[in-house]
């Protein structure tokens, strides 16, 4: 009896979720028309409000493609929002979907990013490493908060790529070592190792690059807020720009995240 | 300096050596004392709004222009007779204004022209004529008054001998604003030439066109604007609430409703003004409105359609529309061309450097920049030097998402309002520590409201919010990014912590970018000098009091402001904006005069 009640309840909620995902879909153009920024943002939190039981319907919706009347930004927002929402549930059934999206390098940046983020939330570094040369994957990998992720990103940064890619890598390092994100996680065994390793790579990026990359590295070091940062900065001063590194340390001393 | 040698005995001329006087034929008999050639072009050099032939300060150092002296003119791009068409394309609409023809467009048009006068040389000989030339060419037009008529007077025309003898009244019309100061710096040299029997005598006046200035928040709204979407209940409700709130302010500025579907009234136009000296210490003003340079489509009208309002509705008597753009924009950063990304830091002095009209604040970094043509126009105005900060991390990318300014009773005269996600997190953590972790936020609010009661609920407990990895990760990043913004603003202004009001709200992630999770109530409308209309944060209520409202109300009270809360959740917040994004204002003209600013 209990099982039956549970099943009925589950079926009922799935049916409700199906209706609501489809309802959202019918309003994508309206949401897109009223957005202030590049893409409408209301879709993902609305999908998340439907709960995990809506994941199958979200996946099914992706297969439906786009309405002919949608603008490019509406289509991108719909796909990316569905992928981000699905990814947030770390549901292994979605891996083939994420892989399928990433197999098409022609997908829009935010769509690829969302698929990479979905794999990152599944902890699937093996799936992401082969496509790490894509900036969208770099931007999506940050939520895979493992030391191996930091090592992969640091290795890419050590290749001294151009400023645009370096900035993506710096963002990802900051995300991987994000101090506030770590505090929400249950498994925190690697936290200090990840944050320290991210800080090491970020200090190196700060020394290696100038301009926007250096500023991004400085910001990311605030976000990572690693206890190892002072020693790393002091070490970098041996051959790095002393005045700039002193300013960085001064900024970290007053880290507004604390 | 005019060429006037004073009383002179003609007999003496040859014995005195070469003189300009030698080259002129006078009507005076030999032996008489006569006035020698008087070549004197006058403008409002002393900036009292009047051109005076008997006031030496309208003549002294007229060839130069600085903070103390120098004549000013306006780009006469308003439409005093309202003759311009109300419809057209992005190509045709900007072509019509009072400077687009060589006629005087009604008696009011004369007030938009800068007056000039030539002093009469009563003894000019027969055959003496005059002419007016301007360098650099092409930027202004000269008119001459003859009797009751005022007609164009171009360089090929000549002042008759009688006109040289009597003197004439001239008027200078600027054809356009400075759009690229590297091509034209806004100055013109106007020269009166007197042609006689040989050499030509000249007198030159240096003049400068008014820049276009944007408004800061230290003057109240004179007219407020909001979009009303037809048959949209959220829009109707918001407009009605806003009108009620504005009516309750001391200024009670009228609210103009803009019909249409573009709800982002802050973004598709930016108000401003041009000014030149007027009598009694006043300024004669042409209000201006830039339209957004955001490219939306292809074809003859590629720009954001709602921005046409600067030509179709705003352009009129003493009111002008402006547009500047290139179709070669970075498509990723088109949103930066919305004017939520153009705010004005109020006036201040940093060390010995005075910014009497404030400084422009825009989100602009090399890899994420707004339209370069419009940016060049802004930079070319010179009197509000820009400050650029990084907004590339924000989904929308506007400075108004994190920053605002309000008048304050401190030495500076204003405070900076800035988002502080760390403070928001701390406030929520304190509530958890106090045993209030299960108190809900966003009660009754939905992330998407299809108006059928669909369950896209946004309601969360405090503890759920603090446990949300996405919200916490993005909020931490926002703290660092805003710290970087603040470092730039502090360096540019000398702001101290005591002059900053922290506005607590968290962020969440959309497509890898950041956007306000709670209604971002820094993003409010500075309606007047005592009222700030802000989005209701729908925060957790402890003892019946919204902790975010209470914090903000207390801070605003300390500077003499009232927080006027308005529900913008469905209309604006879930669509990536807040109250400021949905409103706009033409403000009272600041008393500071740009020509005294030294730039």
CSV table of N, CA and C in Angstrom, one decimal, chain A residues 95 99 102-103 105 112 116 119 123-135 137-138 141 144 148 152-153 156 159 165:
chain,number,residue,atom,x,y,z
A,95,UNK,N,24.5,11.5,-18.5
A,95,UNK,CA,25.9,11.6,-19.1
A,95,UNK,C,25.9,11.5,-20.6
A,99,UNK,N,27.5,14.1,-23.2
A,99,UNK,CA,28.5,13.7,-24.1
A,99,UNK,C,28.1,14.0,-25.6
A,102,UNK,N,28.6,17.6,-26.3
A,102,UNK,CA,30.0,18.0,-26.4
A,102,UNK,C,30.6,17.4,-27.7
A,103,UNK,N,30.0,16.4,-28.2
A,103,UNK,CA,30.5,15.8,-29.4
A,103,UNK,C,30.4,16.7,-30.6
A,105,UNK,N,31.2,20.2,-31.7
A,105,UNK,CA,31.9,21.4,-31.3
A,105,UNK,C,31.3,22.7,-31.9
A,112,UNK,N,27.7,24.3,-24.8
A,112,UNK,CA,28.8,23.4,-24.5
A,112,UNK,C,29.2,23.5,-23.1
A,116,UNK,N,29.4,20.6,-20.3
A,116,UNK,CA,30.7,20.4,-19.5
A,116,UNK,C,30.4,20.5,-18.0
A,119,UNK,N,28.8,17.3,-16.8
A,119,UNK,CA,29.8,16.3,-16.6
A,119,UNK,C,30.7,16.5,-15.3
A,123,UNK,N,31.4,14.5,-11.7
A,123,UNK,CA,32.7,14.1,-11.3
A,123,UNK,C,33.5,13.4,-12.4
A,124,UNK,N,33.1,13.6,-13.7
A,124,UNK,CA,33.6,12.9,-14.8
A,124,UNK,C,34.8,13.6,-15.5
A,125,UNK,N,35.9,13.6,-14.8
A,125,UNK,CA,37.0,14.3,-15.4
A,125,UNK,C,37.6,13.6,-16.7
A,126,UNK,N,37.4,12.3,-16.7
A,126,UNK,CA,37.9,11.5,-17.9
A,126,UNK,C,37.1,11.9,-19.1
A,127,UNK,N,35.9,12.3,-19.0
A,127,UNK,CA,35.1,12.7,-20.2
A,127,UNK,C,35.5,14.1,-20.6
A,128,UNK,N,36.0,14.9,-19.7
A,128,UNK,CA,36.2,16.3,-20.0
A,128,UNK,C,37.7,16.6,-20.4
A,129,UNK,N,38.6,15.8,-19.9
A,129,UNK,CA,40.0,16.0,-20.2
A,129,UNK,C,40.3,16.0,-21.7
A,130,UNK,N,39.7,15.1,-22.5
A,130,UNK,CA,40.1,15.1,-23.9
A,130,UNK,C,39.6,16.4,-24.7
A,131,UNK,N,38.6,17.1,-24.1
A,131,UNK,CA,38.1,18.3,-24.8
A,131,UNK,C,38.5,19.5,-24.0
A,132,UNK,N,39.5,19.5,-23.2
A,132,UNK,CA,39.8,20.6,-22.4
A,132,UNK,C,40.4,21.8,-23.2
A,133,UNK,N,40.7,21.5,-24.4
A,133,UNK,CA,41.2,22.6,-25.3
A,133,UNK,C,40.1,23.5,-25.7
A,134,UNK,N,38.8,23.2,-25.4
A,134,UNK,CA,37.7,24.1,-25.7
A,134,UNK,C,37.5,25.0,-24.5
A,135,UNK,N,37.4,26.3,-24.8
A,135,UNK,CA,37.2,27.2,-23.7
A,135,UNK,C,35.9,27.0,-23.0
A,137,UNK,N,34.5,24.2,-22.3
A,137,UNK,CA,34.7,23.1,-21.4
A,137,UNK,C,35.5,23.7,-20.1
A,138,UNK,N,36.5,24.5,-20.4
A,138,UNK,CA,37.2,25.1,-19.3
A,138,UNK,C,36.3,25.9,-18.4
A,141,UNK,N,34.1,23.4,-16.2
A,141,UNK,CA,34.8,22.3,-15.4
A,141,UNK,C,35.0,22.7,-13.9
A,144,UNK,N,33.9,20.8,-10.8
A,144,UNK,CA,34.5,19.5,-10.4
A,144,UNK,C,35.6,19.8,-9.5
A,148,UNK,N,42.7,16.8,-9.2
A,148,UNK,CA,43.1,16.4,-10.6
A,148,UNK,C,42.6,17.5,-11.5
A,152,UNK,N,45.0,19.6,-14.0
A,152,UNK,CA,44.7,19.7,-15.5
A,152,UNK,C,44.7,21.2,-15.9
A,153,UNK,N,44.0,22.0,-15.2
A,153,UNK,CA,43.9,23.4,-15.5
A,153,UNK,C,45.3,24.1,-15.4
A,156,UNK,N,47.4,23.3,-18.4
A,156,UNK,CA,47.0,24.1,-19.6
A,156,UNK,C,47.5,25.5,-19.4
A,159,UNK,N,51.1,26.1,-20.4
A,159,UNK,CA,51.4,26.2,-21.8
A,159,UNK,C,51.5,27.7,-22.3
A,165,UNK,N,42.2,32.7,-23.5
A,165,UNK,CA,42.1,31.4,-22.9
A,165,UNK,C,42.7,31.4,-21.5
